[in-house]
Amino acid sequence: MRNGGRGRGGRISLAAERDVVVPLRGMTTISAGGSGTDGNPQVAGALAAERTTPSPACRADADRLRRFLAPDFHEFGASGAEVRYEGTAERVAAYTDPDGEPIRTEHMRGTRLADGLVMVKYTAYIGGRRSHHTSLWRRVGPGHRQMFHHQGTPTGPP
């Protein structure tokens, strides 16, 4: 690949980013750039759930968002504070405009850590700020997953 997979302006292209995802022994990794069906269905399911939660429609609807959060959900926020399940969906819904600008995600990929357990990683752009995110998703029933851990770490420009 010419110029090390970098697109115009020296930025790494999404295609180049997909090419560098390497699974660890015994783990299955799928990039969101792939079809999501040619790999592990557990990973594909977690990626689908993760893609739903940043949408303004989901975030503005506390009942809908709550269905994606496990009762033992916790999150480490940008300030370092730990947030628990209780009241999280209501707080997120209170400050989300359902017609607002969506959270843009890039380089989303998932790794099956164990049966029914998937780690999802991606970069998000929220209101002009960039951050790296990691979520842990647990299968709780056929076709249903819940997030029990999330962390977003602010980072500088690409």
Tab-separated table of N, CA and C in Angstrom:
chain	number	residue	atom	x	y	z
A	1	MET	N	0.852	-1.169	0.000
A	1	MET	CA	0.000	0.000	0.000
A	1	MET	C	0.898	1.232	0.000
A	2	ARG	N	0.636	2.150	-0.924
A	2	ARG	CA	1.428	3.359	-1.018
A	2	ARG	C	1.284	4.208	0.235
A	3	ASN	N	2.290	4.947	0.602
A	3	ASN	CA	2.392	5.862	1.747
A	3	ASN	C	1.899	5.250	3.066
A	4	GLY	N	2.179	3.962	3.268
A	4	GLY	CA	1.928	3.310	4.554
A	4	GLY	C	0.475	3.254	4.959
A	5	GLY	N	-0.450	3.231	3.980
A	5	GLY	CA	-1.866	3.151	4.322
A	5	GLY	C	-2.465	4.493	4.680
A	6	ARG	N	-1.706	5.551	4.443
A	6	ARG	CA	-2.213	6.874	4.781
A	6	ARG	C	-2.942	7.465	3.591
A	7	GLY	N	-4.078	8.063	3.861
A	7	GLY	CA	-4.861	8.709	2.814
A	7	GLY	C	-4.337	10.111	2.562
A	8	ARG	N	-5.131	10.916	1.911
A	8	ARG	CA	-4.756	12.305	1.659
A	8	ARG	C	-4.496	13.017	2.968
A	9	GLY	N	-3.521	13.881	2.970
A	9	GLY	CA	-3.226	14.663	4.164
A	9	GLY	C	-2.527	13.866	5.245
A	10	GLY	N	-2.040	12.658	4.942
A	10	GLY	CA	-1.302	11.871	5.918
A	10	GLY	C	-2.160	11.156	6.937
A	11	ARG	N	-3.470	11.184	6.798
A	11	ARG	CA	-4.340	10.489	7.754
A	11	ARG	C	-4.429	9.019	7.387
A	12	ILE	N	-4.491	8.176	8.384
A	12	ILE	CA	-4.633	6.744	8.136
A	12	ILE	C	-6.048	6.488	7.656
A	13	SER	N	-6.166	5.773	6.558
A	13	SER	CA	-7.491	5.489	6.007
A	13	SER	C	-8.183	4.412	6.826
A	14	LEU	N	-9.507	4.380	6.769
A	14	LEU	CA	-10.270	3.356	7.476
A	14	LEU	C	-9.872	1.973	6.989
A	15	ALA	N	-9.640	1.827	5.684
A	15	ALA	CA	-9.231	0.522	5.152
A	15	ALA	C	-7.909	0.091	5.755
A	16	ALA	N	-6.973	1.006	5.900
A	16	ALA	CA	-5.684	0.657	6.500
A	16	ALA	C	-5.872	0.268	7.957
A	17	GLU	N	-6.752	0.967	8.672
A	17	GLU	CA	-7.004	0.649	10.073
A	17	GLU	C	-7.585	-0.752	10.200
A	18	ARG	N	-8.494	-1.133	9.301
A	18	ARG	CA	-9.069	-2.478	9.356
A	18	ARG	C	-7.994	-3.526	9.170
A	19	ASP	N	-7.020	-3.246	8.337
A	19	ASP	CA	-6.005	-4.234	8.018
A	19	ASP	C	-5.062	-4.529	9.180
A	20	VAL	N	-4.981	-3.653	10.183
A	20	VAL	CA	-4.029	-3.870	11.262
A	20	VAL	C	-4.649	-4.517	12.493
A	21	VAL	N	-5.920	-4.859	12.459
A	21	VAL	CA	-6.564	-5.532	13.581
A	21	VAL	C	-6.085	-6.977	13.606
A	22	VAL	N	-5.410	-7.357	14.693
A	22	VAL	CA	-4.834	-8.698	14.789
A	22	VAL	C	-5.411	-9.401	16.011
A	23	PRO	N	-6.064	-10.557	15.833
A	23	PRO	CA	-6.619	-11.267	16.984
A	23	PRO	C	-5.528	-11.938	17.810
A	24	LEU	N	-5.735	-11.988	19.116
A	24	LEU	CA	-4.841	-12.714	20.002
A	24	LEU	C	-5.211	-14.185	19.962
A	25	ARG	N	-4.288	-15.043	20.329
A	25	ARG	CA	-4.544	-16.484	20.308
A	25	ARG	C	-5.794	-16.818	21.115
A	26	GLY	N	-6.694	-17.599	20.503
A	26	GLY	CA	-7.904	-18.042	21.192
A	26	GLY	C	-9.019	-17.012	21.210
A	27	MET	N	-8.789	-15.846	20.610
A	27	MET	CA	-9.805	-14.805	20.586
A	27	MET	C	-10.206	-14.538	19.143
A	28	THR	N	-11.415	-14.097	18.946
A	28	THR	CA	-11.911	-13.780	17.616
A	28	THR	C	-12.114	-12.279	17.532
A	29	THR	N	-11.487	-11.635	16.548
A	29	THR	CA	-11.636	-10.199	16.361
A	29	THR	C	-12.289	-9.940	15.017
A	30	ILE	N	-13.279	-9.064	15.004
A	30	ILE	CA	-13.937	-8.670	13.768
A	30	ILE	C	-13.949	-7.154	13.720
A	31	SER	N	-13.546	-6.609	12.598
A	31	SER	CA	-13.624	-5.173	12.384
A	31	SER	C	-15.015	-4.833	11.895
A	32	ALA	N	-15.524	-3.694	12.321
A	32	ALA	CA	-16.842	-3.262	11.853
A	32	ALA	C	-16.830	-2.999	10.360
A	33	GLY	N	-15.650	-2.822	9.775
A	33	GLY	CA	-15.565	-2.611	8.341
A	33	GLY	C	-15.887	-3.867	7.564
A	34	GLY	N	-15.778	-5.036	8.208
A	34	GLY	CA	-16.127	-6.293	7.551
A	34	GLY	C	-17.629	-6.488	7.568
A	35	SER	N	-18.060	-7.615	7.060
A	35	SER	CA	-19.500	-7.856	6.964
A	35	SER	C	-20.131	-8.129	8.323
A	36	GLY	N	-19.336	-8.580	9.291
A	36	GLY	CA	-19.883	-8.907	10.598
A	36	GLY	C	-20.517	-10.277	10.640
A	37	THR	N	-20.637	-10.923	9.484
A	37	THR	CA	-21.251	-12.242	9.453
A	37	THR	C	-20.253	-13.326	9.097
A	38	ASP	N	-19.064	-12.936	8.641
A	38	ASP	CA	-18.085	-13.940	8.247
A	38	ASP	C	-17.215	-14.373	9.421
A	39	GLY	N	-17.490	-13.871	10.592
A	39	GLY	CA	-16.727	-14.216	11.780
A	39	GLY	C	-17.652	-14.729	12.863
A	40	ASN	N	-17.270	-14.474	14.080
A	40	ASN	CA	-18.006	-14.962	15.233
A	40	ASN	C	-19.334	-14.216	15.397
A	41	PRO	N	-20.463	-14.911	15.472
A	41	PRO	CA	-21.755	-14.233	15.616
A	41	PRO	C	-21.888	-13.496	16.950
A	42	GLN	N	-21.170	-13.928	17.987
A	42	GLN	CA	-21.218	-13.215	19.261
A	42	GLN	C	-20.615	-11.826	19.108
A	43	VAL	N	-19.506	-11.748	18.368
A	43	VAL	CA	-18.859	-10.457	18.134
A	43	VAL	C	-19.758	-9.584	17.266
A	44	ALA	N	-20.318	-10.159	16.217
A	44	ALA	CA	-21.208	-9.401	15.333
A	44	ALA	C	-22.402	-8.845	16.114
A	45	GLY	N	-22.955	-9.629	17.037
A	45	GLY	CA	-24.085	-9.175	17.849
A	45	GLY	C	-23.711	-8.037	18.778
A	46	ALA	N	-22.530	-8.124	19.387
A	46	ALA	CA	-22.075	-7.053	20.276
A	46	ALA	C	-21.810	-5.773	19.488
A	47	LEU	N	-21.225	-5.909	18.291
A	47	LEU	CA	-20.990	-4.730	17.453
A	47	LEU	C	-22.315	-4.069	17.075
A	48	ALA	N	-23.319	-4.856	16.759
A	48	ALA	CA	-24.632	-4.300	16.408
A	48	ALA	C	-25.233	-3.550	17.599
A	49	ALA	N	-25.130	-4.119	18.788
A	49	ALA	CA	-25.653	-3.455	19.988
A	49	ALA	C	-24.887	-2.165	20.257
A	50	GLU	N	-23.564	-2.219	20.130
A	50	GLU	CA	-22.734	-1.032	20.379
A	50	GLU	C	-23.064	0.077	19.390
A	51	ARG	N	-23.337	-0.262	18.142
A	51	ARG	CA	-23.675	0.755	17.134
A	51	ARG	C	-25.011	1.435	17.443
A	52	THR	N	-25.892	0.762	18.165
A	52	THR	CA	-27.205	1.320	18.488
A	52	THR	C	-27.124	2.342	19.612
A	53	THR	N	-26.326	2.082	20.630
A	53	THR	CA	-26.346	2.915	21.839
A	53	THR	C	-25.896	4.356	21.643
A	54	PRO	N	-24.998	4.692	20.714
A	54	PRO	CA	-24.644	6.111	20.574
A	54	PRO	C	-25.670	6.950	19.810
A	55	SER	N	-26.674	6.327	19.207
A	55	SER	CA	-27.634	7.093	18.403
A	55	SER	C	-28.452	8.014	19.307
A	56	PRO	N	-28.732	9.233	18.834
A	56	PRO	CA	-29.549	10.142	19.648
A	56	PRO	C	-30.911	9.541	19.998
A	57	ALA	N	-31.506	8.781	19.088
A	57	ALA	CA	-32.816	8.171	19.358
A	57	ALA	C	-32.745	7.216	20.545
A	58	CYS	N	-31.683	6.439	20.639
A	58	CYS	CA	-31.524	5.499	21.755
A	58	CYS	C	-31.169	6.243	23.040
A	59	ARG	N	-30.227	7.167	22.956
A	59	ARG	CA	-29.758	7.880	24.148
A	59	ARG	C	-30.848	8.761	24.759
A	60	ALA	N	-31.765	9.284	23.929
A	60	ALA	CA	-32.828	10.158	24.429
A	60	ALA	C	-33.993	9.376	25.040
A	61	ASP	N	-34.007	8.072	24.872
A	61	ASP	CA	-35.088	7.212	25.363
A	61	ASP	C	-34.547	6.349	26.505
A	62	ALA	N	-34.787	6.778	27.741
A	62	ALA	CA	-34.225	6.090	28.911
A	62	ALA	C	-34.619	4.619	28.955
A	63	ASP	N	-35.869	4.299	28.623
A	63	ASP	CA	-36.306	2.896	28.653
A	63	ASP	C	-35.537	2.059	27.637
A	64	ARG	N	-35.367	2.592	26.448
A	64	ARG	CA	-34.633	1.861	25.399
A	64	ARG	C	-33.168	1.680	25.792
A	65	LEU	N	-32.535	2.754	26.257
A	65	LEU	CA	-31.126	2.669	26.644
A	65	LEU	C	-30.935	1.694	27.803
A	66	ARG	N	-31.842	1.725	28.769
A	66	ARG	CA	-31.732	0.857	29.947
A	66	ARG	C	-31.695	-0.624	29.559
A	67	ARG	N	-32.373	-0.996	28.475
A	67	ARG	CA	-32.371	-2.399	28.034
A	67	ARG	C	-30.980	-2.861	27.604
A	68	PHE	N	-30.118	-1.916	27.236
A	68	PHE	CA	-28.755	-2.261	26.828
A	68	PHE	C	-27.777	-2.279	28.004
A	69	LEU	N	-28.192	-1.794	29.171
A	69	LEU	CA	-27.298	-1.705	30.327
A	69	LEU	C	-27.583	-2.826	31.319
A	70	ALA	N	-26.548	-3.523	31.728
A	70	ALA	CA	-26.688	-4.588	32.727
A	70	ALA	C	-26.903	-3.968	34.106
A	71	PRO	N	-27.589	-4.666	35.012
A	71	PRO	CA	-27.797	-4.145	36.363
A	71	PRO	C	-26.491	-3.851	37.105
A	72	ASP	N	-25.395	-4.534	36.723
A	72	ASP	CA	-24.098	-4.272	37.358
A	72	ASP	C	-23.235	-3.331	36.506
A	73	PHE	N	-23.878	-2.571	35.602
A	73	PHE	CA	-23.169	-1.641	34.727
A	73	PHE	C	-22.374	-0.629	35.538
A	74	HIS	N	-21.177	-0.341	35.062
A	74	HIS	CA	-20.396	0.773	35.594
A	74	HIS	C	-19.576	1.369	34.462
A	75	GLU	N	-19.249	2.637	34.649
A	75	GLU	CA	-18.514	3.372	33.628
A	75	GLU	C	-17.505	4.274	34.317
A	76	PHE	N	-16.333	4.387	33.730
A	76	PHE	CA	-15.362	5.370	34.182
A	76	PHE	C	-15.452	6.536	33.215
A	77	GLY	N	-15.877	7.688	33.716
A	77	GLY	CA	-16.040	8.865	32.878
A	77	GLY	C	-14.721	9.572	32.626
A	78	ALA	N	-14.772	10.599	31.799
A	78	ALA	CA	-13.574	11.363	31.442
A	78	ALA	C	-12.912	11.978	32.673
A	79	SER	N	-13.702	12.288	33.700
A	79	SER	CA	-13.157	12.881	34.922
A	79	SER	C	-12.492	11.842	35.819
A	80	GLY	N	-12.704	10.563	35.496
A	80	GLY	CA	-12.186	9.494	36.343
A	80	GLY	C	-13.219	8.981	37.331
A	81	ALA	N	-14.356	9.677	37.420
A	81	ALA	CA	-15.414	9.253	38.340
A	81	ALA	C	-16.074	7.979	37.819
A	82	GLU	N	-16.473	7.113	38.745
A	82	GLU	CA	-17.167	5.891	38.373
A	82	GLU	C	-18.673	6.125	38.452
A	83	VAL	N	-19.371	5.742	37.394
A	83	VAL	CA	-20.820	5.890	37.306
A	83	VAL	C	-21.423	4.493	37.344
A	84	ARG	N	-22.481	4.321	38.112
A	84	ARG	CA	-23.155	3.027	38.231
A	84	ARG	C	-24.465	3.021	37.446
A	85	TYR	N	-25.101	1.881	37.381
A	85	TYR	CA	-26.341	1.670	36.624
A	85	TYR	C	-27.461	2.615	37.044
A	86	GLU	N	-27.696	2.694	38.342
A	86	GLU	CA	-28.848	3.428	38.856
A	86	GLU	C	-28.856	4.877	38.369
A	87	GLY	N	-29.880	5.228	37.600
A	87	GLY	CA	-30.058	6.596	37.134
A	87	GLY	C	-29.282	6.969	35.880
A	88	THR	N	-28.416	6.076	35.390
A	88	THR	CA	-27.594	6.414	34.221
A	88	THR	C	-28.448	6.691	32.992
A	89	ALA	N	-29.386	5.817	32.673
A	89	ALA	CA	-30.211	5.999	31.474
A	89	ALA	C	-31.016	7.295	31.560
A	90	GLU	N	-31.513	7.615	32.730
A	90	GLU	CA	-32.290	8.843	32.904
A	90	GLU	C	-31.412	10.084	32.735
A	91	ARG	N	-30.192	10.056	33.286
A	91	ARG	CA	-29.276	11.199	33.138
A	91	ARG	C	-28.899	11.411	31.674
A	92	VAL	N	-28.577	10.310	30.979
A	92	VAL	CA	-28.204	10.417	29.563
A	92	VAL	C	-29.383	10.958	28.755
A	93	ALA	N	-30.582	10.443	29.001
A	93	ALA	CA	-31.770	10.898	28.261
A	93	ALA	C	-32.049	12.377	28.515
A	94	ALA	N	-31.812	12.837	29.745
A	94	ALA	CA	-32.100	14.227	30.097
A	94	ALA	C	-31.236	15.219	29.318
A	95	TYR	N	-30.021	14.845	28.969
A	95	TYR	CA	-29.166	15.796	28.246
A	95	TYR	C	-28.990	15.454	26.767
A	96	THR	N	-29.765	14.510	26.238
A	96	THR	CA	-29.657	14.143	24.823
A	96	THR	C	-30.824	14.707	24.031
A	97	ASP	N	-30.499	15.402	22.958
A	97	ASP	CA	-31.503	15.896	22.016
A	97	ASP	C	-31.736	14.797	20.985
A	98	PRO	N	-32.954	14.226	20.904
A	98	PRO	CA	-33.190	13.118	19.966
A	98	PRO	C	-32.955	13.507	18.510
A	99	ASP	N	-33.004	14.805	18.219
A	99	ASP	CA	-32.742	15.282	16.858
A	99	ASP	C	-31.343	15.874	16.735
A	100	GLY	N	-30.540	15.704	17.772
A	100	GLY	CA	-29.208	16.292	17.794
A	100	GLY	C	-28.201	15.546	16.939
A	101	GLU	N	-27.005	16.092	16.930
A	101	GLU	CA	-25.918	15.499	16.156
A	101	GLU	C	-25.547	14.142	16.755
A	102	PRO	N	-25.473	13.113	15.925
A	102	PRO	CA	-25.110	11.790	16.452
A	102	PRO	C	-23.634	11.725	16.838
A	103	ILE	N	-23.327	10.804	17.706
A	103	ILE	CA	-21.936	10.516	18.035
A	103	ILE	C	-21.365	9.750	16.853
A	104	ARG	N	-20.273	10.242	16.311
A	104	ARG	CA	-19.644	9.574	15.167
A	104	ARG	C	-18.619	8.580	15.695
A	105	THR	N	-18.647	7.359	15.188
A	105	THR	CA	-17.694	6.333	15.616
A	105	THR	C	-16.864	5.865	14.428
A	106	GLU	N	-15.618	5.496	14.722
A	106	GLU	CA	-14.706	4.967	13.706
A	106	GLU	C	-13.923	3.810	14.298
A	107	HIS	N	-13.423	2.984	13.421
A	107	HIS	CA	-12.503	1.891	13.775
A	107	HIS	C	-13.100	0.950	14.817
A	108	MET	N	-14.418	0.717	14.741
A	108	MET	CA	-15.060	-0.168	15.708
A	108	MET	C	-14.675	-1.613	15.406
A	109	ARG	N	-14.291	-2.320	16.451
A	109	ARG	CA	-13.921	-3.728	16.315
A	109	ARG	C	-14.264	-4.440	17.613
A	110	GLY	N	-14.450	-5.737	17.512
A	110	GLY	CA	-14.820	-6.519	18.677
A	110	GLY	C	-13.957	-7.747	18.816
A	111	THR	N	-13.754	-8.159	20.052
A	111	THR	CA	-12.976	-9.354	20.359
A	111	THR	C	-13.772	-10.224	21.313
A	112	ARG	N	-13.980	-11.483	20.943
A	112	ARG	CA	-14.649	-12.448	21.827
A	112	ARG	C	-13.634	-12.883	22.870
A	113	LEU	N	-13.896	-12.557	24.129
A	113	LEU	CA	-12.984	-12.895	25.219
A	113	LEU	C	-13.281	-14.271	25.799
A	114	ALA	N	-14.549	-14.641	25.818
A	114	ALA	CA	-15.008	-15.942	26.323
A	114	ALA	C	-16.413	-16.146	25.771
A	115	ASP	N	-16.971	-17.328	25.966
A	115	ASP	CA	-18.319	-17.575	25.476
A	115	ASP	C	-19.281	-16.573	26.111
A	116	GLY	N	-19.962	-15.798	25.279
A	116	GLY	CA	-20.929	-14.824	25.768
A	116	GLY	C	-20.337	-13.513	26.234
A	117	LEU	N	-19.031	-13.292	26.064
A	117	LEU	CA	-18.369	-12.074	26.534
A	117	LEU	C	-17.543	-11.469	25.404
A	118	VAL	N	-17.863	-10.219	25.040
A	118	VAL	CA	-17.194	-9.545	23.927
A	118	VAL	C	-16.730	-8.162	24.367
A	119	MET	N	-15.498	-7.809	23.989
A	119	MET	CA	-14.967	-6.465	24.195
A	119	MET	C	-15.064	-5.712	22.866
A	120	VAL	N	-15.610	-4.503	22.915
A	120	VAL	CA	-15.727	-3.650	21.733
A	120	VAL	C	-14.874	-2.409	21.963
A	121	LYS	N	-14.098	-2.039	20.934
A	121	LYS	CA	-13.258	-0.839	21.007
A	121	LYS	C	-13.526	0.023	19.780
A	122	TYR	N	-13.484	1.336	19.973
A	122	TYR	CA	-13.688	2.264	18.860
A	122	TYR	C	-13.240	3.663	19.260
A	123	THR	N	-13.178	4.546	18.276
A	123	THR	CA	-12.901	5.960	18.490
A	123	THR	C	-14.201	6.713	18.256
A	124	ALA	N	-14.509	7.668	19.135
A	124	ALA	CA	-15.737	8.452	19.009
A	124	ALA	C	-15.401	9.933	18.888
A	125	TYR	N	-16.250	10.622	18.153
A	125	TYR	CA	-16.168	12.076	18.020
A	125	TYR	C	-17.486	12.626	18.532
A	126	ILE	N	-17.410	13.368	19.637
A	126	ILE	CA	-18.600	13.877	20.304
A	126	ILE	C	-18.433	15.385	20.471
A	127	GLY	N	-19.270	16.152	19.794
A	127	GLY	CA	-19.197	17.605	19.930
A	127	GLY	C	-17.817	18.172	19.668
A	128	GLY	N	-17.125	17.674	18.668
A	128	GLY	CA	-15.798	18.173	18.327
A	128	GLY	C	-14.666	17.576	19.147
A	129	ARG	N	-14.980	16.718	20.106
A	129	ARG	CA	-13.938	16.078	20.924
A	129	ARG	C	-13.761	14.632	20.486
A	130	ARG	N	-12.538	14.157	20.580
A	130	ARG	CA	-12.199	12.787	20.176
A	130	ARG	C	-11.870	11.973	21.422
A	131	SER	N	-12.318	10.706	21.452
A	131	SER	CA	-12.016	9.837	22.591
A	131	SER	C	-11.988	8.380	22.140
A	132	HIS	N	-11.221	7.580	22.873
A	132	HIS	CA	-11.163	6.137	22.638
A	132	HIS	C	-12.111	5.472	23.634
A	133	HIS	N	-12.859	4.471	23.169
A	133	HIS	CA	-13.863	3.812	24.011
A	133	HIS	C	-13.663	2.304	24.024
A	134	THR	N	-13.946	1.723	25.172
A	134	THR	CA	-13.943	0.273	25.340
A	134	THR	C	-15.205	-0.105	26.107
A	135	SER	N	-15.901	-1.121	25.618
A	135	SER	CA	-17.101	-1.626	26.286
A	135	SER	C	-16.999	-3.137	26.417
A	136	LEU	N	-17.576	-3.666	27.478
A	136	LEU	CA	-17.682	-5.113	27.656
A	136	LEU	C	-19.159	-5.479	27.597
A	137	TRP	N	-19.476	-6.422	26.707
A	137	TRP	CA	-20.845	-6.859	26.467
A	137	TRP	C	-21.011	-8.318	26.869
A	138	ARG	N	-22.110	-8.594	27.561
A	138	ARG	CA	-22.417	-9.944	28.028
A	138	ARG	C	-23.708	-10.411	27.355
A	139	ARG	N	-23.697	-11.632	26.839
A	139	ARG	CA	-24.928	-12.215	26.283
A	139	ARG	C	-25.819	-12.616	27.457
A	140	VAL	N	-27.068	-12.153	27.441
A	140	VAL	CA	-27.987	-12.457	28.542
A	140	VAL	C	-29.190	-13.271	28.080
A	141	GLY	N	-29.274	-13.537	26.800
A	141	GLY	CA	-30.356	-14.334	26.237
A	141	GLY	C	-30.156	-14.424	24.740
A	142	PRO	N	-30.926	-15.260	24.080
A	142	PRO	CA	-30.784	-15.383	22.626
A	142	PRO	C	-30.975	-14.024	21.940
A	143	GLY	N	-29.951	-13.576	21.249
A	143	GLY	CA	-30.023	-12.315	20.521
A	143	GLY	C	-30.025	-11.068	21.380
A	144	HIS	N	-29.761	-11.183	22.684
A	144	HIS	CA	-29.781	-10.008	23.564
A	144	HIS	C	-28.482	-9.913	24.354
A	145	ARG	N	-27.883	-8.735	24.308
A	145	ARG	CA	-26.639	-8.474	25.022
A	145	ARG	C	-26.806	-7.222	25.867
A	146	GLN	N	-26.053	-7.165	26.954
A	146	GLN	CA	-26.050	-5.971	27.793
A	146	GLN	C	-24.614	-5.556	28.069
A	147	MET	N	-24.417	-4.246	28.084
A	147	MET	CA	-23.116	-3.674	28.403
A	147	MET	C	-22.983	-3.613	29.924
A	148	PHE	N	-21.861	-4.135	30.448
A	148	PHE	CA	-21.673	-4.032	31.893
A	148	PHE	C	-20.468	-3.185	32.258
A	149	HIS	N	-19.671	-2.789	31.281
A	149	HIS	CA	-18.548	-1.886	31.551
A	149	HIS	C	-18.334	-0.996	30.339
A	150	HIS	N	-18.043	0.268	30.595
A	150	HIS	CA	-17.715	1.206	29.516
A	150	HIS	C	-16.692	2.201	30.042
A	151	GLN	N	-15.747	2.539	29.182
A	151	GLN	CA	-14.792	3.593	29.516
A	151	GLN	C	-14.493	4.385	28.258
A	152	GLY	N	-14.555	5.701	28.373
A	152	GLY	CA	-14.173	6.602	27.295
A	152	GLY	C	-13.025	7.462	27.778
A	153	THR	N	-11.940	7.487	27.018
A	153	THR	CA	-10.751	8.247	27.399
A	153	THR	C	-10.511	9.357	26.386
A	154	PRO	N	-10.595	10.630	26.820
A	154	PRO	CA	-10.337	11.731	25.894
A	154	PRO	C	-8.916	11.635	25.331
A	155	THR	N	-8.785	12.018	24.078
A	155	THR	CA	-7.480	11.998	23.429
A	155	THR	C	-7.388	13.201	22.504
A	156	GLY	N	-6.195	13.472	22.051
A	156	GLY	CA	-5.981	14.615	21.168
A	156	GLY	C	-6.421	14.328	19.753
A	157	PRO	N	-6.167	15.283	18.867
A	157	PRO	CA	-6.536	15.088	17.460
A	157	PRO	C	-5.774	13.924	16.846
A	158	PRO	N	-6.341	13.356	15.765
A	158	PRO	CA	-5.676	12.201	15.124
A	158	PRO	C	-4.317	12.563	14.556
